[in-house]
PDB file of N, CA and C in Angstrom:
ATOM      1  N   UNK W  19     -27.318 -34.797 -19.697  1.00  0.00           N
ATOM      2  CA  UNK W  19     -27.484 -34.787 -17.880  1.00  0.00           C
ATOM      3  C   UNK W  19     -28.563 -33.252 -17.606  1.00  0.00           C
ATOM      4  N   UNK W  20     -29.510 -33.732 -17.245  1.00  0.00           N
ATOM      5  CA  UNK W  20     -30.419 -32.132 -16.714  1.00  0.00           C
ATOM      6  C   UNK W  20     -29.692 -31.705 -15.942  1.00  0.00           C
ATOM      7  N   UNK W  21     -29.754 -30.016 -16.204  1.00  0.00           N
ATOM      8  CA  UNK W  21     -29.589 -28.896 -15.302  1.00  0.00           C
ATOM      9  C   UNK W  21     -29.894 -29.009 -13.538  1.00  0.00           C
ATOM     10  N   UNK W  22     -31.062 -29.694 -13.984  1.00  0.00           N
ATOM     11  CA  UNK W  22     -31.863 -29.636 -12.286  1.00  0.00           C
ATOM     12  C   UNK W  22     -31.191 -30.941 -11.943  1.00  0.00           C
ATOM     13  N   UNK W  23     -31.263 -31.851 -12.566  1.00  0.00           N
ATOM     14  CA  UNK W  23     -30.191 -32.803 -11.602  1.00  0.00           C
ATOM     15  C   UNK W  23     -28.883 -32.618 -11.198  1.00  0.00           C
ATOM     16  N   UNK W  24     -27.860 -32.063 -11.775  1.00  0.00           N
ATOM     17  CA  UNK W  24     -26.621 -31.282 -11.612  1.00  0.00           C
ATOM     18  C   UNK W  24     -27.078 -30.551 -10.330  1.00  0.00           C
ATOM     19  N   UNK W  25     -27.716 -29.806 -10.480  1.00  0.00           N
ATOM     20  CA  UNK W  25     -28.172 -28.878  -9.298  1.00  0.00           C
ATOM     21  C   UNK W  25     -28.281 -29.596  -8.163  1.00  0.00           C
ATOM     22  N   UNK W  26     -29.695 -30.644  -8.162  1.00  0.00           N
ATOM     23  CA  UNK W  26     -29.653 -31.401  -6.985  1.00  0.00           C
ATOM     24  C   UNK W  26     -28.639 -32.100  -6.524  1.00  0.00           C
ATOM     25  N   UNK W  27     -27.815 -33.014  -7.168  1.00  0.00           N
ATOM     26  CA  UNK W  27     -26.509 -33.809  -6.889  1.00  0.00           C
ATOM     27  C   UNK W  27     -25.436 -32.672  -6.323  1.00  0.00           C
ATOM     28  N   UNK W  28     -25.511 -31.561  -6.713  1.00  0.00           N
ATOM     29  CA  UNK W  28     -24.693 -30.312  -6.033  1.00  0.00           C
ATOM     30  C   UNK W  28     -25.351 -29.961  -4.607  1.00  0.00           C
ATOM     31  N   UNK W  29     -26.179 -29.696  -4.777  1.00  0.00           N
ATOM     32  CA  UNK W  29     -27.329 -29.619  -3.312  1.00  0.00           C
ATOM     33  C   UNK W  29     -26.637 -30.918  -1.989  1.00  0.00           C
ATOM     34  N   UNK W  30     -27.264 -32.105  -3.037  1.00  0.00           N
ATOM     35  CA  UNK W  30     -27.272 -33.077  -1.307  1.00  0.00           C
ATOM     36  C   UNK W  30     -25.528 -32.969  -1.226  1.00  0.00           C
ATOM     37  N   UNK W  31     -24.893 -32.645  -2.164  1.00  0.00           N
ATOM     38  CA  UNK W  31     -23.295 -33.058  -1.701  1.00  0.00           C
ATOM     39  C   UNK W  31     -23.060 -31.919  -0.892  1.00  0.00           C
ATOM     40  N   UNK W  32     -23.528 -30.636  -0.642  1.00  0.00           N
ATOM     41  CA  UNK W  32     -23.158 -30.071   0.077  1.00  0.00           C
ATOM     42  C   UNK W  32     -24.083 -29.574   1.551  1.00  0.00           C
ATOM     43  N   UNK W  33     -25.068 -30.641   1.507  1.00  0.00           N
ATOM     44  CA  UNK W  33     -25.843 -31.112   2.553  1.00  0.00           C
ATOM     45  C   UNK W  33     -25.204 -31.433   3.694  1.00  0.00           C
ATOM     46  N   UNK W  34     -25.762 -31.399   5.572  1.00  0.00           N
ATOM     47  CA  UNK W  34     -24.989 -31.722   6.475  1.00  0.00           C
ATOM     48  C   UNK W  34     -25.989 -32.048   6.915  1.00  0.00           C
ATOM     49  N   UNK W  35     -25.762 -33.106   7.855  1.00  0.00           N
ATOM     50  CA  UNK W  35     -26.740 -33.326   8.925  1.00  0.00           C
ATOM     51  C   UNK W  35     -27.452 -31.891   9.602  1.00  0.00           C
ATOM     52  N   UNK W  36     -28.397 -32.167   9.968  1.00  0.00           N
ATOM     53  CA  UNK W  36     -29.261 -31.371  11.158  1.00  0.00           C
ATOM     54  C   UNK W  36     -28.867 -30.830  12.155  1.00  0.00           C
ATOM     55  N   UNK W  37     -28.388 -31.943  12.891  1.00  0.00           N
ATOM     56  CA  UNK W  37     -27.816 -31.919  13.924  1.00  0.00           C
ATOM     57  C   UNK W  37     -25.874 -31.583  13.847  1.00  0.00           C
ATOM     58  N   UNK W  38     -25.383 -30.817  12.872  1.00  0.00           N
ATOM     59  CA  UNK W  38     -24.364 -30.402  12.608  1.00  0.00           C
ATOM     60  C   UNK W  38     -24.529 -28.788  12.459  1.00  0.00           C
ATOM     61  N   UNK W  39     -24.682 -28.312  13.106  1.00  0.00           N
ATOM     62  CA  UNK W  39     -24.689 -26.062  12.740  1.00  0.00           C
ATOM     63  C   UNK W  39     -23.310 -26.173  11.852  1.00  0.00           C
ATOM     64  N   UNK W  40     -23.850 -25.156  10.882  1.00  0.00           N
ATOM     65  CA  UNK W  40     -22.311 -24.260  10.090  1.00  0.00           C
ATOM     66  C   UNK W  40     -22.153 -23.640  11.155  1.00  0.00           C
ATOM     67  N   UNK W  41     -20.354 -24.005  11.038  1.00  0.00           N
ATOM     68  CA  UNK W  41     -19.543 -23.049  11.574  1.00  0.00           C
ATOM     69  C   UNK W  41     -19.609 -21.455  11.730  1.00  0.00           C
ATOM     70  N   UNK W  42     -19.990 -20.902  10.908  1.00  0.00           N
ATOM     71  CA  UNK W  42     -20.463 -19.540  10.639  1.00  0.00           C
ATOM     72  C   UNK W  42     -21.849 -18.949  10.957  1.00  0.00           C
ATOM     73  N   UNK W  43     -22.511 -20.201  11.287  1.00  0.00           N
ATOM     74  CA  UNK W  43     -24.010 -19.687  11.765  1.00  0.00           C
ATOM     75  C   UNK W  43     -24.403 -19.163  12.720  1.00  0.00           C
ATOM     76  N   UNK W  44     -24.941 -17.464  12.942  1.00  0.00           N
ATOM     77  CA  UNK W  44     -25.437 -17.113  13.972  1.00  0.00           C
ATOM     78  C   UNK W  44     -27.176 -17.037  13.983  1.00  0.00           C
ATOM     79  N   UNK W  45     -27.357 -16.811  15.138  1.00  0.00           N
ATOM     80  CA  UNK W  45     -29.075 -17.184  15.371  1.00  0.00           C
ATOM     81  C   UNK W  45     -29.310 -15.440  15.194  1.00  0.00           C
ATOM     82  N   UNK W  46     -30.275 -15.148  15.260  1.00  0.00           N
ATOM     83  CA  UNK W  46     -30.778 -14.230  14.748  1.00  0.00           C
ATOM     84  C   UNK W  46     -30.162 -12.981  15.567  1.00  0.00           C
ATOM     85  N   UNK W  47     -29.891 -11.483  14.467  1.00  0.00           N
ATOM     86  CA  UNK W  47     -29.087 -10.895  15.105  1.00  0.00           C
ATOM     87  C   UNK W  47     -27.683 -11.372  16.137  1.00  0.00           C
ATOM     88  N   UNK W  48     -27.228 -11.992  15.594  1.00  0.00           N
ATOM     89  CA  UNK W  48     -25.938 -12.598  16.003  1.00  0.00           C
ATOM     90  C   UNK W  48     -26.090 -12.996  17.594  1.00  0.00           C
ATOM     91  N   UNK W  49     -27.116 -14.016  18.012  1.00  0.00           N
ATOM     92  CA  UNK W  49     -27.055 -14.259  19.536  1.00  0.00           C
ATOM     93  C   UNK W  49     -26.040 -15.339  19.327  1.00  0.00           C
ATOM     94  N   UNK W  50     -25.938 -16.028  18.677  1.00  0.00           N
ATOM     95  CA  UNK W  50     -24.581 -16.891  19.011  1.00  0.00           C
ATOM     96  C   UNK W  50     -23.522 -16.400  19.490  1.00  0.00           C
ATOM     97  N   UNK W  51     -22.601 -15.278  18.912  1.00  0.00           N
ATOM     98  CA  UNK W  51     -21.930 -14.756  19.383  1.00  0.00           C
ATOM     99  C   UNK W  51     -21.708 -13.818  20.747  1.00  0.00           C
ATOM    100  N   UNK W  52     -23.423 -13.502  20.896  1.00  0.00           N
ATOM    101  CA  UNK W  52     -23.505 -12.721  22.323  1.00  0.00           C
ATOM    102  C   UNK W  52     -23.631 -13.999  23.447  1.00  0.00           C
ATOM    103  N   UNK W  53     -23.551 -14.944  23.243  1.00  0.00           N
ATOM    104  CA  UNK W  53     -23.900 -15.727  24.030  1.00  0.00           C
ATOM    105  C   UNK W  53     -22.626 -16.570  24.476  1.00  0.00           C
ATOM    106  N   UNK W  54     -21.786 -17.038  23.272  1.00  0.00           N
ATOM    107  CA  UNK W  54     -20.412 -17.211  23.670  1.00  0.00           C
ATOM    108  C   UNK W  54     -19.747 -15.921  24.538  1.00  0.00           C
ATOM    109  N   UNK W  55     -19.989 -14.970  24.145  1.00  0.00           N
ATOM    110  CA  UNK W  55     -19.627 -14.085  25.260  1.00  0.00           C
ATOM    111  C   UNK W  55     -19.931 -13.690  26.425  1.00  0.00           C
ATOM    112  N   UNK W  56     -21.240 -14.236  26.410  1.00  0.00           N
ATOM    113  CA  UNK W  56     -21.479 -13.963  27.682  1.00  0.00           C
ATOM    114  C   UNK W  56     -20.749 -14.759  28.425  1.00  0.00           C
ATOM    115  N   UNK W  57     -20.587 -16.388  28.135  1.00  0.00           N
ATOM    116  CA  UNK W  57     -20.267 -17.813  28.558  1.00  0.00           C
ATOM    117  C   UNK W  57     -19.148 -17.348  29.077  1.00  0.00           C
ATOM    118  N   UNK W  58     -18.191 -16.828  28.300  1.00  0.00           N
ATOM    119  CA  UNK W  58     -16.721 -16.226  28.127  1.00  0.00           C
ATOM    120  C   UNK W  58     -16.636 -15.296  29.477  1.00  0.00           C
ATOM    121  N   UNK W  59     -17.149 -14.336  29.370  1.00  0.00           N
ATOM    122  CA  UNK W  59     -16.956 -13.265  30.500  1.00  0.00           C
ATOM    123  C   UNK W  59     -17.540 -14.120  32.005  1.00  0.00           C
ATOM    124  N   UNK W  60     -18.458 -14.909  31.936  1.00  0.00           N
ATOM    125  CA  UNK W  60     -18.897 -15.692  33.205  1.00  0.00           C
ATOM    126  C   UNK W  60     -17.682 -16.453  33.725  1.00  0.00           C
ATOM    127  N   UNK W  61     -17.249 -17.001  32.635  1.00  0.00           N
ATOM    128  CA  UNK W  61     -15.783 -18.032  32.972  1.00  0.00           C
ATOM    129  C   UNK W  61     -14.355 -17.251  33.695  1.00  0.00           C
ATOM    130  N   UNK W  62     -14.553 -15.847  32.955  1.00  0.00           N
ATOM    131  CA  UNK W  62     -13.436 -15.099  33.490  1.00  0.00           C
ATOM    132  C   UNK W  62     -13.586 -13.972  35.047  1.00  0.00           C
ATOM    133  N   UNK W  63     -15.182 -13.950  34.945  1.00  0.00           N
ATOM    134  CA  UNK W  63     -15.230 -13.638  36.286  1.00  0.00           C
ATOM    135  C   UNK W  63     -15.102 -14.404  37.056  1.00  0.00           C
ATOM    136  N   UNK W  64     -15.411 -16.196  37.359  1.00  0.00           N
ATOM    137  CA  UNK W  64     -15.261 -16.896  37.857  1.00  0.00           C
ATOM    138  C   UNK W  64     -13.513 -17.258  38.354  1.00  0.00           C
ATOM    139  N   UNK W  65     -12.929 -17.347  36.941  1.00  0.00           N
ATOM    140  CA  UNK W  65     -11.542 -17.390  37.275  1.00  0.00           C
ATOM    141  C   UNK W  65     -10.565 -16.484  38.141  1.00  0.00           C
ATOM    142  N   UNK W  66     -11.214 -14.926  37.594  1.00  0.00           N
ATOM    143  CA  UNK W  66     -10.350 -13.989  38.265  1.00  0.00           C
ATOM    144  C   UNK W  66     -11.049 -14.084  39.981  1.00  0.00           C
ATOM    145  N   UNK W  67     -11.956 -14.620  40.352  1.00  0.00           N
ATOM    146  CA  UNK W  67     -12.488 -14.726  41.788  1.00  0.00           C
ATOM    147  C   UNK W  67     -11.596 -15.651  42.547  1.00  0.00           C
ATOM    148  N   UNK W  68     -11.580 -16.705  41.949  1.00  0.00           N
ATOM    149  CA  UNK W  68     -10.492 -18.025  42.067  1.00  0.00           C
ATOM    150  C   UNK W  68      -9.087 -17.598  42.602  1.00  0.00           C
ATOM    151  N   UNK W  69      -8.816 -16.586  41.190  1.00  0.00           N
ATOM    152  CA  UNK W  69      -7.366 -16.158  41.445  1.00  0.00           C
ATOM    153  C   UNK W  69      -6.702 -15.185  42.706  1.00  0.00           C
ATOM    154  N   UNK W  70      -8.142 -14.303  42.687  1.00  0.00           N
ATOM    155  CA  UNK W  70      -7.788 -13.783  44.064  1.00  0.00           C
ATOM    156  C   UNK W  70      -8.270 -13.986  45.108  1.00  0.00           C
ATOM    157  N   UNK W  71      -9.018 -15.024  45.314  1.00  0.00           N
ATOM    158  CA  UNK W  71      -9.132 -15.826  46.679  1.00  0.00           C
ATOM    159  C   UNK W  71      -7.695 -16.560  46.817  1.00  0.00           C
ATOM    160  N   UNK W  72      -7.012 -16.981  46.156  1.00  0.00           N
ATOM    161  CA  UNK W  72      -5.939 -17.895  46.209  1.00  0.00           C
ATOM    162  C   UNK W  72      -4.719 -16.951  46.679  1.00  0.00           C
ATOM    163  N   UNK W  73      -4.671 -15.842  46.216  1.00  0.00           N
ATOM    164  CA  UNK W  73      -3.943 -14.584  46.498  1.00  0.00           C
ATOM    165  C   UNK W  73      -3.977 -14.005  47.627  1.00  0.00           C
ATOM    166  N   UNK W  74      -5.413 -13.891  48.127  1.00  0.00           N
ATOM    167  CA  UNK W  74      -5.609 -13.768  49.488  1.00  0.00           C
ATOM    168  C   UNK W  74      -5.388 -14.585  50.365  1.00  0.00           C
ATOM    169  N   UNK W  75      -5.294 -15.815  50.149  1.00  0.00           N
ATOM    170  CA  UNK W  75      -5.256 -17.097  51.564  1.00  0.00           C
ATOM    171  C   UNK W  75      -3.461 -16.980  51.653  1.00  0.00           C
ATOM    172  N   UNK W  76      -2.785 -16.711  50.505  1.00  0.00           N
ATOM    173  CA  UNK W  76      -1.004 -16.647  50.597  1.00  0.00           C
ATOM    174  C   UNK W  76      -0.407 -15.120  51.070  1.00  0.00           C
ATOM    175  N   UNK W  77      -1.623 -14.251  51.471  1.00  0.00           N
ATOM    176  CA  UNK W  77      -1.270 -13.021  51.423  1.00  0.00           C
ATOM    177  C   UNK W  77      -0.698 -12.076  50.413  1.00  0.00           C
ATOM    178  N   UNK W  78      -1.294 -12.053  49.581  1.00  0.00           N
ATOM    179  CA  UNK W  78      -0.905 -11.296  47.792  1.00  0.00           C
ATOM    180  C   UNK W  78      -1.582 -10.615  47.751  1.00  0.00           C
ATOM    181  N   UNK W  79      -3.317 -10.394  48.476  1.00  0.00           N
ATOM    182  CA  UNK W  79      -4.082  -9.486  47.508  1.00  0.00           C
ATOM    183  C   UNK W  79      -4.618  -8.945  49.332  1.00  0.00           C
ATOM    184  N   UNK W  80      -5.109  -7.652  48.995  1.00  0.00           N
ATOM    185  CA  UNK W  80      -5.617  -6.815  49.809  1.00  0.00           C
ATOM    186  C   UNK W  80      -7.401  -7.590  50.329  1.00  0.00           C
ATOM    187  N   UNK W  81      -7.699  -7.239  51.625  1.00  0.00           N
ATOM    188  CA  UNK W  81      -9.349  -8.055  51.931  1.00  0.00           C
ATOM    189  C   UNK W  81     -10.140  -7.411  51.077  1.00  0.00           C
ATOM    190  N   UNK W  82     -10.432  -6.037  50.449  1.00  0.00           N
ATOM    191  CA  UNK W  82     -10.758  -5.603  49.635  1.00  0.00           C
ATOM    192  C   UNK W  82     -10.783  -5.967  48.331  1.00  0.00           C
ATOM    193  N   UNK W  83      -9.876  -6.461  47.688  1.00  0.00           N
ATOM    194  CA  UNK W  83     -10.277  -6.772  46.631  1.00  0.00           C
ATOM    195  C   UNK W  83     -10.479  -8.119  46.454  1.00  0.00           C
ATOM    196  N   UNK W  84     -10.493  -9.116  47.821  1.00  0.00           N
ATOM    197  CA  UNK W  84     -10.901 -10.368  47.668  1.00  0.00           C
ATOM    198  C   UNK W  84     -12.800 -10.421  47.753  1.00  0.00           C
ATOM    199  N   UNK W  85     -13.147  -9.096  48.739  1.00  0.00           N
ATOM    200  CA  UNK W  85     -15.029  -8.970  48.594  1.00  0.00           C
ATOM    201  C   UNK W  85     -15.475  -8.930  47.334  1.00  0.00           C
ATOM    202  N   UNK W  86     -14.428  -7.814  47.026  1.00  0.00           N
ATOM    203  CA  UNK W  86     -14.869  -7.453  45.202  1.00  0.00           C
ATOM    204  C   UNK W  86     -15.225  -8.585  44.785  1.00  0.00           C
ATOM    205  N   UNK W  87     -13.953  -9.415  44.684  1.00  0.00           N
ATOM    206  CA  UNK W  87     -13.945 -10.716  43.524  1.00  0.00           C
ATOM    207  C   UNK W  87     -15.512 -11.422  43.802  1.00  0.00           C
ATOM    208  N   UNK W  88     -15.301 -11.992  45.459  1.00  0.00           N
ATOM    209  CA  UNK W  88     -16.422 -12.467  45.443  1.00  0.00           C
ATOM    210  C   UNK W  88     -17.876 -12.098  45.477  1.00  0.00           C
ATOM    211  N   UNK W  89     -17.752 -10.746  45.710  1.00  0.00           N
ATOM    212  CA  UNK W  89     -19.229 -10.098  45.392  1.00  0.00           C
ATOM    213  C   UNK W  89     -19.523 -10.594  43.668  1.00  0.00           C
ATOM    214  N   UNK W  90     -18.462  -9.982  42.950  1.00  0.00           N
ATOM    215  CA  UNK W  90     -18.556 -10.322  41.355  1.00  0.00           C
ATOM    216  C   UNK W  90     -18.872 -11.701  40.787  1.00  0.00           C
ATOM    217  N   UNK W  91     -18.284 -12.467  41.685  1.00  0.00           N
ATOM    218  CA  UNK W  91     -18.850 -14.066  41.391  1.00  0.00           C
ATOM    219  C   UNK W  91     -19.977 -14.546  41.744  1.00  0.00           C
ATOM    220  N   UNK W  92     -20.438 -14.046  42.931  1.00  0.00           N
ATOM    221  CA  UNK W  92     -21.600 -13.812  43.641  1.00  0.00           C
ATOM    222  C   UNK W  92     -22.704 -13.636  42.497  1.00  0.00           C
ATOM    223  N   UNK W  93     -22.579 -12.521  42.324  1.00  0.00           N
ATOM    224  CA  UNK W  93     -23.518 -11.651  41.322  1.00  0.00           C
ATOM    225  C   UNK W  93     -23.768 -12.343  39.833  1.00  0.00           C
ATOM    226  N   UNK W  94     -22.493 -13.186  39.659  1.00  0.00           N
ATOM    227  CA  UNK W  94     -22.297 -13.881  37.993  1.00  0.00           C
ATOM    228  C   UNK W  94     -23.365 -15.223  38.482  1.00  0.00           C
ATOM    229  N   UNK W  95     -23.016 -16.082  39.722  1.00  0.00           N
ATOM    230  CA  UNK W  95     -23.687 -16.962  39.867  1.00  0.00           C
ATOM    231  C   UNK W  95     -25.187 -16.764  39.660  1.00  0.00           C
ATOM    232  N   UNK W  96     -25.428 -15.861  40.634  1.00  0.00           N
ATOM    233  CA  UNK W  96     -26.788 -15.807  40.675  1.00  0.00           C
ATOM    234  C   UNK W  96     -27.533 -15.372  39.296  1.00  0.00           C
ATOM    235  N   UNK W  97     -26.481 -14.533  38.720  1.00  0.00           N
ATOM    236  CA  UNK W  97     -27.512 -14.436  37.427  1.00  0.00           C
ATOM    237  C   UNK W  97     -27.307 -15.477  36.003  1.00  0.00           C
ATOM    238  N   UNK W  98     -26.468 -16.327  36.619  1.00  0.00           N
ATOM    239  CA  UNK W  98     -26.775 -17.849  35.461  1.00  0.00           C
ATOM    240  C   UNK W  98     -27.646 -18.801  36.014  1.00  0.00           C
ATOM    241  N   UNK W  99     -27.777 -18.912  37.573  1.00  0.00           N
ATOM    242  CA  UNK W  99     -28.832 -19.370  37.990  1.00  0.00           C
ATOM    243  C   UNK W  99     -30.650 -18.744  37.479  1.00  0.00           C
ATOM    244  N   UNK W 100     -30.261 -17.366  37.542  1.00  0.00           N
ATOM    245  CA  UNK W 100     -31.733 -17.181  37.103  1.00  0.00           C
ATOM    246  C   UNK W 100     -32.202 -17.331  35.891  1.00  0.00           C
ATOM    247  N   UNK W 101     -31.045 -17.232  35.111  1.00  0.00           N
ATOM    248  CA  UNK W 101     -31.164 -17.390  33.819  1.00  0.00           C
ATOM    249  C   UNK W 101     -31.560 -18.906  33.428  1.00  0.00           C
ATOM    250  N   UNK W 102     -30.607 -19.821  34.013  1.00  0.00           N
ATOM    251  CA  UNK W 102     -31.275 -21.274  33.917  1.00  0.00           C
ATOM    252  C   UNK W 102     -32.574 -21.598  34.249  1.00  0.00           C
ATOM    253  N   UNK W 103     -32.697 -21.223  35.090  1.00  0.00           N
ATOM    254  CA  UNK W 103     -34.564 -21.000  35.931  1.00  0.00           C
ATOM    255  C   UNK W 103     -35.362 -20.565  34.556  1.00  0.00           C
ATOM    256  N   UNK W 104     -35.663 -19.045  33.926  1.00  0.00           N
ATOM    257  CA  UNK W 104     -35.933 -18.982  32.898  1.00  0.00           C
ATOM    258  C   UNK W 104     -36.076 -19.680  32.187  1.00  0.00           C
ATOM    259  N   UNK W 105     -35.051 -20.650  31.513  1.00  0.00           N
ATOM    260  CA  UNK W 105     -35.042 -21.501  30.463  1.00  0.00           C
ATOM    261  C   UNK W 105     -35.912 -22.695  30.430  1.00  0.00           C
ATOM    262  N   UNK W 106     -35.882 -22.994  32.243  1.00  0.00           N
ATOM    263  CA  UNK W 106     -36.401 -24.027  32.536  1.00  0.00           C
ATOM    264  C   UNK W 106     -38.032 -23.850  32.501  1.00  0.00           C
ATOM    265  N   UNK W 107     -38.289 -22.997  33.023  1.00  0.00           N
ATOM    266  CA  UNK W 107     -39.874 -22.391  32.841  1.00  0.00           C
ATOM    267  C   UNK W 107     -40.224 -22.082  31.859  1.00  0.00           C
ATOM    268  N   UNK W 108     -39.741 -21.424  30.462  1.00  0.00           N
ATOM    269  CA  UNK W 108     -40.172 -21.656  29.129  1.00  0.00           C
ATOM    270  C   UNK W 108     -40.110 -23.096  28.831  1.00  0.00           C
ATOM    271  N   UNK W 109     -39.336 -24.038  28.783  1.00  0.00           N
ATOM    272  CA  UNK W 109     -39.370 -25.337  28.291  1.00  0.00           C
ATOM    273  C   UNK W 109     -40.578 -25.874  28.834  1.00  0.00           C
ATOM    274  N   UNK W 110     -41.230 -25.615  30.789  1.00  0.00           N
ATOM    275  CA  UNK W 110     -42.039 -26.198  31.128  1.00  0.00           C
ATOM    276  C   UNK W 110     -43.433 -25.846  30.207  1.00  0.00           C
ATOM    277  N   UNK W 111     -43.476 -24.367  29.824  1.00  0.00           N
ATOM    278  CA  UNK W 111     -44.647 -23.536  29.141  1.00  0.00           C
ATOM    279  C   UNK W 111     -44.718 -24.292  28.046  1.00  0.00           C
ATOM    280  N   UNK W 112     -43.768 -24.826  27.075  1.00  0.00           N
ATOM    281  CA  UNK W 112     -43.790 -25.246  26.029  1.00  0.00           C
ATOM    282  C   UNK W 112     -44.335 -26.884  26.269  1.00  0.00           C
ATOM    283  N   UNK W 113     -43.734 -27.459  27.360  1.00  0.00           N
ATOM    284  CA  UNK W 113     -44.270 -28.362  27.196  1.00  0.00           C
ATOM    285  C   UNK W 113     -45.951 -29.019  27.902  1.00  0.00           C
ATOM    286  N   UNK W 114     -46.750 -27.923  28.308  1.00  0.00           N
ATOM    287  CA  UNK W 114     -47.689 -27.726  28.538  1.00  0.00           C
ATOM    288  C   UNK W 114     -48.782 -27.350  27.818  1.00  0.00           C
ATOM    289  N   UNK W 115     -48.114 -26.746  26.156  1.00  0.00           N
ATOM    290  CA  UNK W 115     -48.988 -26.399  25.253  1.00  0.00           C
ATOM    291  C   UNK W 115     -49.678 -27.841  24.812  1.00  0.00           C
ATOM    292  N   UNK W 116     -51.113 -27.410  24.383  1.00  0.00           N
ATOM    293  CA  UNK W 116     -51.839 -28.494  23.831  1.00  0.00           C
ATOM    294  C   UNK W 116     -51.312 -28.533  22.621  1.00  0.00           C
ATOM    295  N   UNK W 117     -51.539 -30.334  21.968  1.00  0.00           N
ATOM    296  CA  UNK W 117     -51.033 -30.062  20.578  1.00  0.00           C
ATOM    297  C   UNK W 117     -51.720 -30.121  19.680  1.00  0.00           C
TER     298      UNK W 117
END
């Protein structure tokens, strides 16, 4: 058996579909971890806002804490919408490029 054939067989056995990323793959400069941290922070901000609103409804939180939580939630949602708009705009620019 040829060494090249053996190497090719090993490489083929270790290959995975292009649609299945490797579990430890991070994009340039660790963007995968940064993006997941951003999404986690966004979800935590919304969860904290909801918890504060529930506590305010039953009298467990002061109005000032409620206003702060709602402002933080509003800022997080506005940031997510702006980010989404930029991604859609970039995608549309790519579609307009001549091939």
